[in-house]
Coordinates of C-alpha atoms in Angstrom, one line a residue:
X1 CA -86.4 24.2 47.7
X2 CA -86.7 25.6 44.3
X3 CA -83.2 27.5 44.3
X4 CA -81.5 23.8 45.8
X5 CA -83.0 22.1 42.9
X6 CA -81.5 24.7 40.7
X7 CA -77.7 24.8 42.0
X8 CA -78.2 20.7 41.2
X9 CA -78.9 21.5 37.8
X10 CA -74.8 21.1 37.0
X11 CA -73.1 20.8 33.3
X12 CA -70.7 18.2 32.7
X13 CA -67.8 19.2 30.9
X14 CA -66.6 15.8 29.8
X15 CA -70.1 15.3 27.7
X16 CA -71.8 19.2 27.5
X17 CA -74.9 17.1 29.0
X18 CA -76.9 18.2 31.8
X19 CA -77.3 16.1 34.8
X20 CA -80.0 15.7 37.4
X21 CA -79.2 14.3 41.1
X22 CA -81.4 12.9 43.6
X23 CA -81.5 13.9 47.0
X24 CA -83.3 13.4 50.5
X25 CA -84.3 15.7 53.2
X26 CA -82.1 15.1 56.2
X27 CA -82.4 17.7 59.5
X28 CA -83.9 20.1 57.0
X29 CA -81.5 19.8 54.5
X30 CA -81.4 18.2 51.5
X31 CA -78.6 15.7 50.7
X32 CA -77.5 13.8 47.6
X33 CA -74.5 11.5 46.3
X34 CA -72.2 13.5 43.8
X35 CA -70.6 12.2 41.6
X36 CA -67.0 14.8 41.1
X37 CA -65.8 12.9 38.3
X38 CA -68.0 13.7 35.5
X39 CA -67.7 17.3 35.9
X40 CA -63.5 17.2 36.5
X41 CA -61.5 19.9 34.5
X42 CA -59.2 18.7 31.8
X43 CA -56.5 20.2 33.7
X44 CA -53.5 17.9 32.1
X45 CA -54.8 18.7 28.9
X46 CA -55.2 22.0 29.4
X47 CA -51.3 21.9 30.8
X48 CA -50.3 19.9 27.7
X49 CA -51.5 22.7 25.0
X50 CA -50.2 25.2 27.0
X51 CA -46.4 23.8 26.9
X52 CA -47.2 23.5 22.8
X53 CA -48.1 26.9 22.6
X54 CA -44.7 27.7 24.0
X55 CA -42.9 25.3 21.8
X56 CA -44.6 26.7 19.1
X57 CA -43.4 30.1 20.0
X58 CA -40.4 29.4 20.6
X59 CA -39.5 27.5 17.3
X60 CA -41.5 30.3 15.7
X61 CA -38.6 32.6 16.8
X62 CA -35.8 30.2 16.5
X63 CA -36.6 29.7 12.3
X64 CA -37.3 33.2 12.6
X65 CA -34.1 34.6 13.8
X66 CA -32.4 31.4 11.0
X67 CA -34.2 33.1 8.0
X68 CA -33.0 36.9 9.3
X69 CA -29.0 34.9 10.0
X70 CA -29.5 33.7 6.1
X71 CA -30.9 36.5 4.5
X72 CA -27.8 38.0 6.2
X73 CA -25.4 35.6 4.7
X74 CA -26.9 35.0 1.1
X75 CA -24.9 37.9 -0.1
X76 CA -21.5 37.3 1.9
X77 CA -22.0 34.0 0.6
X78 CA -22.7 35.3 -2.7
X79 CA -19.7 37.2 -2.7
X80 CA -17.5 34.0 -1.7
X81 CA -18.8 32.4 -4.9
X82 CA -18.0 35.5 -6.9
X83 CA -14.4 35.6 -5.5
X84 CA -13.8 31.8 -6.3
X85 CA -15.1 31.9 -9.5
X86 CA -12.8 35.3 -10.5
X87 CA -10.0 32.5 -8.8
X88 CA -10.7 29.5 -10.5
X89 CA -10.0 31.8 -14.0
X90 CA -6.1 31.6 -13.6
X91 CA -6.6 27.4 -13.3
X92 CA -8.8 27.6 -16.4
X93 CA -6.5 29.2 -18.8
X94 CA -3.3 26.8 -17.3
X95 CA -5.6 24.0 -18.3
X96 CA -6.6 24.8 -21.5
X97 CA -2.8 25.3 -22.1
X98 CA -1.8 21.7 -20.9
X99 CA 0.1 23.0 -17.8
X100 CA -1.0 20.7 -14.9
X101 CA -2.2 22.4 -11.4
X102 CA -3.3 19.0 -10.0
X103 CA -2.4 19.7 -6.1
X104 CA -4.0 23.6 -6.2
X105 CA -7.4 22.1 -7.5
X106 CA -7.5 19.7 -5.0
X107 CA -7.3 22.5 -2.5
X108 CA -9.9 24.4 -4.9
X109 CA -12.1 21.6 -4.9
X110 CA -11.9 21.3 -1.2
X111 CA -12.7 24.9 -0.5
X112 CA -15.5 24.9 -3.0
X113 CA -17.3 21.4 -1.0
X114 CA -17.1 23.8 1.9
X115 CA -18.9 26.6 0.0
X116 CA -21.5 24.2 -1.7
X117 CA -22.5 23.4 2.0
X118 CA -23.2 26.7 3.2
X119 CA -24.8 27.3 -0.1
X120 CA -27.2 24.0 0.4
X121 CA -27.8 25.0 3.9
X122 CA -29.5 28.5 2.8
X123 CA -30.5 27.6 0.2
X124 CA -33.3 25.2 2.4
X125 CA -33.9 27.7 4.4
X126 CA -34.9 30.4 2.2
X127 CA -35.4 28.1 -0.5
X128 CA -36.1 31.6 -3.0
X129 CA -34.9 32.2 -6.9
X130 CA -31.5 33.4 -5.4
X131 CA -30.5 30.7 -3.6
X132 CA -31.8 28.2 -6.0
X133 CA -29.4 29.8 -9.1
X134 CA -26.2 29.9 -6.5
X135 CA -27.1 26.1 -5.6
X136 CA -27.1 25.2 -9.4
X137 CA -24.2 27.5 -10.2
X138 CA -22.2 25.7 -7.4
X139 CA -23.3 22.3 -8.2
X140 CA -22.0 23.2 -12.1
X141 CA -18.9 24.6 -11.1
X142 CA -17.7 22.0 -8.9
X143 CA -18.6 19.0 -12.0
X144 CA -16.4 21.6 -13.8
X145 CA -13.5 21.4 -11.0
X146 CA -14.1 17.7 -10.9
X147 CA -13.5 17.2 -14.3
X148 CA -10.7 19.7 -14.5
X149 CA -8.7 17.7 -11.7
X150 CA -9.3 14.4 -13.7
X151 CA -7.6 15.2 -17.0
X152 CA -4.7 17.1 -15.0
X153 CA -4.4 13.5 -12.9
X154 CA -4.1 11.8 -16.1
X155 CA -1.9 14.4 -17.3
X156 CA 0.0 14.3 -14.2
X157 CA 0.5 10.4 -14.4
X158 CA 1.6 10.5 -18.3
X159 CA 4.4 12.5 -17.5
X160 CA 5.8 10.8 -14.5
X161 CA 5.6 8.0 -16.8
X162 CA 7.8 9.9 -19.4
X163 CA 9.9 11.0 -17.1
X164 CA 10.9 7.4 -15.4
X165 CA 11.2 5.9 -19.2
X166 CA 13.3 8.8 -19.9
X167 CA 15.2 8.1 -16.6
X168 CA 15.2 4.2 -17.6
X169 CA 17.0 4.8 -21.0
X170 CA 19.3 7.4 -19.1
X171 CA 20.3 4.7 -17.0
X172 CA 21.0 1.6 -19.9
X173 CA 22.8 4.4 -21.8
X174 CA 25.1 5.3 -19.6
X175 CA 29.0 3.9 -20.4
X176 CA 29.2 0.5 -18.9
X177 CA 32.4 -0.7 -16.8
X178 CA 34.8 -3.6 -18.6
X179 CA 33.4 -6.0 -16.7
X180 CA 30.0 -5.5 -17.0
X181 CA 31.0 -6.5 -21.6
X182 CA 33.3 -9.4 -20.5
X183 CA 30.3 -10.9 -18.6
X184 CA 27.7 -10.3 -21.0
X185 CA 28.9 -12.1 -23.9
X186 CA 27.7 -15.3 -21.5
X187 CA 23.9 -14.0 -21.8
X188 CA 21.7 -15.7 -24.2
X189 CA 19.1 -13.6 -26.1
X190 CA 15.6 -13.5 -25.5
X191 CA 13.4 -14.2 -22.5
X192 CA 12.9 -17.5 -20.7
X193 CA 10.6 -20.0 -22.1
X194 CA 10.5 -22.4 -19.8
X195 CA 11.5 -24.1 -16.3
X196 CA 11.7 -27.8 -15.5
X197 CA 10.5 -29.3 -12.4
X198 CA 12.7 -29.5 -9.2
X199 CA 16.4 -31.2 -10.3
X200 CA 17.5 -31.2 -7.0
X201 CA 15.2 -31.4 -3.6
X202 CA 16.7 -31.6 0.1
X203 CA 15.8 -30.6 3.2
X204 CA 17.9 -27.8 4.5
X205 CA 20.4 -29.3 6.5
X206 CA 19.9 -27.3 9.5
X207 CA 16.2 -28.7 9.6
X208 CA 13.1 -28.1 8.2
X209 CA 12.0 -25.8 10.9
X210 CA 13.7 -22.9 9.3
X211 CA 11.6 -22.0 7.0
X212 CA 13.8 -18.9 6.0
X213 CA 17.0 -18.5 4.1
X214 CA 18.8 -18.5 0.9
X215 CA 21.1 -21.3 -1.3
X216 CA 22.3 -22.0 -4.2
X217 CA 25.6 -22.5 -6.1
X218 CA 28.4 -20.0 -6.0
X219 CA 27.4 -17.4 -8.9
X220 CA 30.3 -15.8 -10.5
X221 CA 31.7 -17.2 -13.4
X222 CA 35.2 -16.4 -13.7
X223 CA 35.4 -17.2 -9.8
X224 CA 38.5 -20.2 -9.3
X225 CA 38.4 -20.5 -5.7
X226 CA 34.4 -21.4 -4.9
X227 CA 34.2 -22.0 -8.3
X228 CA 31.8 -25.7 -7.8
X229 CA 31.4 -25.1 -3.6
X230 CA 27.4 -24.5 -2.8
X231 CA 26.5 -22.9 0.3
X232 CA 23.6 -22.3 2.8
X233 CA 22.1 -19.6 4.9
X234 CA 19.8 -20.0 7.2
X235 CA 17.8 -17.2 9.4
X236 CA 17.8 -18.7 12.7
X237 CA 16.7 -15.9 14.5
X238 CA 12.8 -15.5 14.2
X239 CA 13.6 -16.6 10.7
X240 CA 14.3 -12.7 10.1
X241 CA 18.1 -12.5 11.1
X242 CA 21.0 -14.6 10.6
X243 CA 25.0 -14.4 11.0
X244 CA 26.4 -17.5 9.4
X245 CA 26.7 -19.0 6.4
X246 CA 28.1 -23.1 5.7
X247 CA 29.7 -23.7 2.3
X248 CA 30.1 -27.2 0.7
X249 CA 33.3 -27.4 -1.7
X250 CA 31.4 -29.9 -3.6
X251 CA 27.9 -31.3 -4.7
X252 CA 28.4 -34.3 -3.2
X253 CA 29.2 -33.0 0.0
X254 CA 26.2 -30.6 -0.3
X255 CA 23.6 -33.2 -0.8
X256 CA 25.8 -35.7 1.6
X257 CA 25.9 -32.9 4.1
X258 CA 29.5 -33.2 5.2
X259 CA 32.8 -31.5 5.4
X260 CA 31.4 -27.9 5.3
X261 CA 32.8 -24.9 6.5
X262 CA 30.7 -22.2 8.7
X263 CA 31.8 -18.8 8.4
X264 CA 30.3 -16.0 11.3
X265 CA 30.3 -12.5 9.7
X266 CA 28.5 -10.4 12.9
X267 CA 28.7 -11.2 16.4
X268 CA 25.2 -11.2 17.3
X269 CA 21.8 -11.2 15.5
X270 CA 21.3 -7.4 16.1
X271 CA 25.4 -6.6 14.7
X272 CA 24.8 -3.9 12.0
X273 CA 26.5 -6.7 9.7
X274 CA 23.7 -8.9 10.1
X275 CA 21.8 -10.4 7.3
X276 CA 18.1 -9.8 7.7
X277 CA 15.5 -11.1 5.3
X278 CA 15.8 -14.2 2.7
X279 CA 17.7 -13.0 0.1
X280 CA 21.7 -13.5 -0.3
X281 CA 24.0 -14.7 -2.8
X282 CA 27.7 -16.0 -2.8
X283 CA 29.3 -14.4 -5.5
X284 CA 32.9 -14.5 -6.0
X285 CA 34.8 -15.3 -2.6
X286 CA 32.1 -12.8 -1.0
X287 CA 28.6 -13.3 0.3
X288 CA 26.5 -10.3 -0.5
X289 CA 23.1 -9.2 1.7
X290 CA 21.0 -6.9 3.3
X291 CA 22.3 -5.2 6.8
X292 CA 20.5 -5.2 9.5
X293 CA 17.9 -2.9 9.6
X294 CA 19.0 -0.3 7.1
X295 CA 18.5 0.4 3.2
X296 CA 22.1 -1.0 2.9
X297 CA 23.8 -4.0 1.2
X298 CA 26.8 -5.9 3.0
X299 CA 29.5 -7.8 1.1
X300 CA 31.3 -10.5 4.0
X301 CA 34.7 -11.3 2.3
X302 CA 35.0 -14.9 3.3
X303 CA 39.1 -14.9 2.5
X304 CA 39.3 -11.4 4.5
X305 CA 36.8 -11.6 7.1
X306 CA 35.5 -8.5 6.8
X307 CA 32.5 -6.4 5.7
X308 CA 31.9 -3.6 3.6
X309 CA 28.3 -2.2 2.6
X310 CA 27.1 0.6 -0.1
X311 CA 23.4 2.3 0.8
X312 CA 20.8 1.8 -2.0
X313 CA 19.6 4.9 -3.7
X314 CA 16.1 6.1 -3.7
X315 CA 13.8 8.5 -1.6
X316 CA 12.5 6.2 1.1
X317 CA 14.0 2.8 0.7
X318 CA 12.0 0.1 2.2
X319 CA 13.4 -2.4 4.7
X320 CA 12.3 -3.6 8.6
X321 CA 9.5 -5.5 6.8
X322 CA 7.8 -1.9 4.4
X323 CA 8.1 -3.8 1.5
X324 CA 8.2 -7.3 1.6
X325 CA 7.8 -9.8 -1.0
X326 CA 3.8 -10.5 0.0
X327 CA 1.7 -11.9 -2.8
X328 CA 0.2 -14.6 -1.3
X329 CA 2.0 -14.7 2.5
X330 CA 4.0 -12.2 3.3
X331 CA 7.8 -13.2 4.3
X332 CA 9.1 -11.5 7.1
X333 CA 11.5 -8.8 6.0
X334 CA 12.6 -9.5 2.5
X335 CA 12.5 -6.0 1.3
X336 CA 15.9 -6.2 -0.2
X337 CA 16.8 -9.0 -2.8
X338 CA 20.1 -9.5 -3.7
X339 CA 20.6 -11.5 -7.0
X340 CA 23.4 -12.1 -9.6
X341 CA 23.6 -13.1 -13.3
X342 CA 25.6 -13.3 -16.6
X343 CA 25.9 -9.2 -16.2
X344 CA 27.1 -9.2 -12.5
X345 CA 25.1 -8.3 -9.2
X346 CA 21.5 -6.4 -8.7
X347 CA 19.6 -5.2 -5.6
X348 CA 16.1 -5.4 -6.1
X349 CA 14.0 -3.4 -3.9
X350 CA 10.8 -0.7 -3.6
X351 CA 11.0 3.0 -2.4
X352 CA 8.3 5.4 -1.3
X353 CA 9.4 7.8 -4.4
X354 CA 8.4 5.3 -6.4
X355 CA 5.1 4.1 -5.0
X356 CA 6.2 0.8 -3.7
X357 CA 6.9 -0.1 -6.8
X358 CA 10.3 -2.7 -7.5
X359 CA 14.0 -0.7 -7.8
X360 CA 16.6 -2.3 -9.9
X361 CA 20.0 -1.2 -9.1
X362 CA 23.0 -2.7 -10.4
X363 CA 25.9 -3.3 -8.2
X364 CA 29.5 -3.3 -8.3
X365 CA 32.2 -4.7 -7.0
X366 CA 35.7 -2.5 -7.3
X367 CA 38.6 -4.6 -5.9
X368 CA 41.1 -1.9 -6.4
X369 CA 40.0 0.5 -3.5
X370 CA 37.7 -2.3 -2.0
X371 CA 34.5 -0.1 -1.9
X372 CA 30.9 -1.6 -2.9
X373 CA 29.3 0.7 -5.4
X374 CA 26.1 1.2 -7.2
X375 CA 26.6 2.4 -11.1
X376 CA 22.6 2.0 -12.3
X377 CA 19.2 2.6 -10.8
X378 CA 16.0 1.7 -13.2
X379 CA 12.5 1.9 -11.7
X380 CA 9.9 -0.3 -12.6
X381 CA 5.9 0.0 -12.8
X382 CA 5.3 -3.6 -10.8
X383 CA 4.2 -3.4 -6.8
X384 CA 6.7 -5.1 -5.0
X385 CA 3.7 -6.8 -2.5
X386 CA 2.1 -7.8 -5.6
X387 CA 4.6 -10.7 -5.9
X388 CA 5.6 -13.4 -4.7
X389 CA 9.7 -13.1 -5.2
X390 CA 12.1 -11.6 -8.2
X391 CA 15.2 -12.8 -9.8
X392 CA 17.8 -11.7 -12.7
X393 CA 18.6 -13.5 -15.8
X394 CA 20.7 -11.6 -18.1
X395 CA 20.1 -8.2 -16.7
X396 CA 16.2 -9.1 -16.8
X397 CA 14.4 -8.9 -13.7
X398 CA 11.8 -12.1 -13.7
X399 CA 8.5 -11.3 -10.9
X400 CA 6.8 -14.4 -9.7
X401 CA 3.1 -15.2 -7.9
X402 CA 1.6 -17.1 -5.7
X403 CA -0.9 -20.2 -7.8
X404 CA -1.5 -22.4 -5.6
X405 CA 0.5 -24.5 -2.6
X406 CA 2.5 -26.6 -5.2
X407 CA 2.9 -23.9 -7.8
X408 CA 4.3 -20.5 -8.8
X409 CA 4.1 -18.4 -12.0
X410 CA 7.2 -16.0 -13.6
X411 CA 4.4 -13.5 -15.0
X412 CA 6.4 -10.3 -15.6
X413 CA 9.4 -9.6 -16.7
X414 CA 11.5 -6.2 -17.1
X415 CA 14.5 -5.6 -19.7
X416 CA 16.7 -3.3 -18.1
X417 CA 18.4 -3.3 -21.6
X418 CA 15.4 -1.5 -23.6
X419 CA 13.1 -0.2 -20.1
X420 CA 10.9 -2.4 -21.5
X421 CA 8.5 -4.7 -19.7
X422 CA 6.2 -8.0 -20.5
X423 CA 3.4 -9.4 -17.8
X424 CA 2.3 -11.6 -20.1
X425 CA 4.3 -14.4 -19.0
X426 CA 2.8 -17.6 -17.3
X427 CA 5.7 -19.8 -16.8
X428 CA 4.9 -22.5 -14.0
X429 CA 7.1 -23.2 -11.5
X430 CA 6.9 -26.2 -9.4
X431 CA 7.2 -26.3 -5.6
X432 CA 6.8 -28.9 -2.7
X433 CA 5.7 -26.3 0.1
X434 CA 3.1 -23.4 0.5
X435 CA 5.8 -20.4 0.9
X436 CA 8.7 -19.0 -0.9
X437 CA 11.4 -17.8 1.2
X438 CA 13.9 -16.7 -1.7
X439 CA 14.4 -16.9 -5.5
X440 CA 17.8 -17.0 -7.6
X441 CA 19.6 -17.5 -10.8
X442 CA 22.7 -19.0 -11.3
X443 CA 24.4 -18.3 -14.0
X444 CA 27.1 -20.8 -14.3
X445 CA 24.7 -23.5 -14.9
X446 CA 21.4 -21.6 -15.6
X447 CA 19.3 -23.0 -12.7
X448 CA 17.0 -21.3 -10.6
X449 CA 17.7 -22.3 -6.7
X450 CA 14.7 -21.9 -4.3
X451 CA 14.3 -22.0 -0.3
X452 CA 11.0 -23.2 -0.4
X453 CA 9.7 -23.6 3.9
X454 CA 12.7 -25.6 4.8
X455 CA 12.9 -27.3 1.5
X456 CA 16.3 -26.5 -1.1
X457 CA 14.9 -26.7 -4.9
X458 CA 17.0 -26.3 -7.6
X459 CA 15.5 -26.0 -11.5
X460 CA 16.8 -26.1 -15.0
X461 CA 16.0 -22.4 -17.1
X462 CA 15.1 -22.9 -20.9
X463 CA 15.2 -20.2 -23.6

């Protein structure tokens, strides 16, 4: 009975206290209620440590075999720094004699942010004097590269800049055709001063749902012909593309809208002689424009009936709708302007070689062999999307901007007889709709004619 009582005698594990049970005799043998609970082996715990321990162990060998893989690379990384450093010599004695390396330090700079992280990753893994010197060595050599690339930028910019004024004053030096000094005694010097409000306002006489085109009076001075007719050009096709052109022999007849003549210079809106974009002018017996889909201009002889086109110089002219006019709402497709003046015809445009930035180029006319030419090319500093529209007055190119729905401001202007520029200028212009479709000067009366959403504007210029 003794050794019974004893084997009752059980520890619980759960509380390291001993427990006594109760039992009975029952057919000579003594019985009691246990209770299994209380004395149960922590075996999930158990389980639970043991899958740590392995963890443990196995991230134990993981960081060890990192810090052996690091303290294997620290010198072949050392030696990478040594070798760029030994390269980056060459770039430091080019600097210091003003000779500009701008793309090879960009590639430096790139190779050295790869090195700086595999120089941060050791470095926090062995974290030790060694790699704590080549992480500060790195960190002061690429401020150095940093800088280095910064001035040669600069350095870079200031002598593309010299190099288009130089080009500039290349171009208004070079010898001038006759016609170009018979025009220009009509030019009156100095800048414009001031604009009046709309002289003339109509509705386009094809209706005020095309919202794109071009007017105005026919431009060339001397010209006997067309010398009072007006015309218009609509686009009618998606108010990109357009193959006609209606010309008024009067003033009367323009703002009466009667006995016009429509003249068809392409067969369809996709003809290669198509206009597409805004921007036309009737100069002469010939309307000039932009060809379809091409960095080309188009001159539409309206006594011959025929076209004949010259391709604008630059790397990367912009037209199918890369560089529109696109200050405040871009206009479909008017990447190429075509304007006229006291001096004769220009082409304003914007090419990728010079950043999107507005191309003058001066166009000519030569009746002899019946060939379109272009004589002079000056680059400007102004982004073409930055504005609004351009014109010419005197062989100076006027940019304008979005204000407000009613208004627009001339606020640069760019002398292609000095390269010189001015965006100081805040001249309002007045407007009765949201969008300009396209901007001209005339310079047989000095106003400024604007398709304006459907609407025909004409203004007076002031000097």
């Amino acid at each position: 009975m003794l050794q019974l009582l004893l084997l009752l005698l059980l520890s619980a594990t759960a509380d390291s206290q001993s427990q006594r049970v109760s039992g009975y005799k029952k057919a000579n043998a003594c019985v009691c209620q246990l209770n299994s609970t209380m004395w149960v082996f922590p075996a999930q715990k158990f389980k639970y440590v043991l899958e740590e321990v392995h963890t443990c162990e196995e991230s134990l060998n993981n960081l060890q075999e990192e810090l052996t893989f690091s303290s294997q690379r620290l010198p072949l990384i050392q030696d990478q720094f040594t070798n760029f450093t030994a390269r980056l010599e060459p770039y430091n004695y080019l600097h210091s004699q003003g000779l500009y390396t701008e793309l090879s330090l960009r590639q430096l700079g790139q190779e050295l942010s790869q090195l700086q992280v595999d120089i941060d990753v050791v470095h926090s893994q062995l974290n030790n004097s060694e790699t704590q010197k080549l992480s500060k060595e790195a960190d002061r050599l690429h401020k150095h590269v940093n800088k280095m690339q910064t001035i040669d930028t600069l350095n870079m910019k200031t002598v593309k800049e010299k190099l288009r004024y130089l080009k500039n004053n290349v171009e208004t030096c070079k010898s001038i055709p006759k016609d170009f000094r018979v025009q220009d005694k009509h030019c009156v010097r100095g800048l414009i001063t001031n604009i009046s409000d709309p002289i003339t306002t109509k509705v386009s006489p094809h209706g005020k749902s095309y919202i794109s085109g071009s007017w105005g009076k026919q431009a060339q001075n001397e010209s006997e012909g067309q010398k009072n007719s007006y015309w218009v050009q609509p686009l009618l096709s998606s108010h990109i593309w357009g193959n006609t052109v209606r010309l008024y022999q009067t003033y009367e007849d323009f703002m009466a809208s009667t006995n016009h003549r429509e003249f068809t210079f392409a067969s369809s809106y996709s003809h290669p002689s198509t206009n597409e974009g805004p921007n036309a002018v009737l100069y002469g017996e010939a309307l000039y424009y932009h060809c379809y889909r091409s960095a080309d201009i188009c001159r539409y002889d309206l006594e011959a009936n025929e076209v004949k086109r010259v391709t604008l110089p630059g790397t990367g002219v912009g037209f199918n709708n890369k560089f529109p006019y696109c200050y405040y709402d871009c206009r479909l497709n008017s990447d190429v302007d075509v304007e006229a003046d006291e001096t004769g015809l220009w082409a304003l445009y914007a090419t990728i070689g010079n950043h999107g930035n507005l191309v003058i180029s001066r166009l000519v006319w030569d009746s002899e062999v019946k060939s379109l030419n272009v004589t002079q090319t000056w680059e400007t500093r102004l982004f073409k999307k930055a504005t609004s529209n351009a014109f010419m007055v005197c062989g100076v190119m006027y940019a304008t901007r979005y204000v407000n729905e009613y208004r627009e401001e001339v606020f640069y202007a760019f002398d292609t007889a000095t390269g010189k520029e001015d965006n100081s200028l805040a001249i309002p212009l007045e407007k009765v709709a949201k969008a300009v479709a396209s901007l001209s000067y005339n310079p047989t009366n000095k106003q400024i004619y604007m398709y304006n959403d459907g609407y025909l504007l004409a203004y007076q210029v002031y000097f």
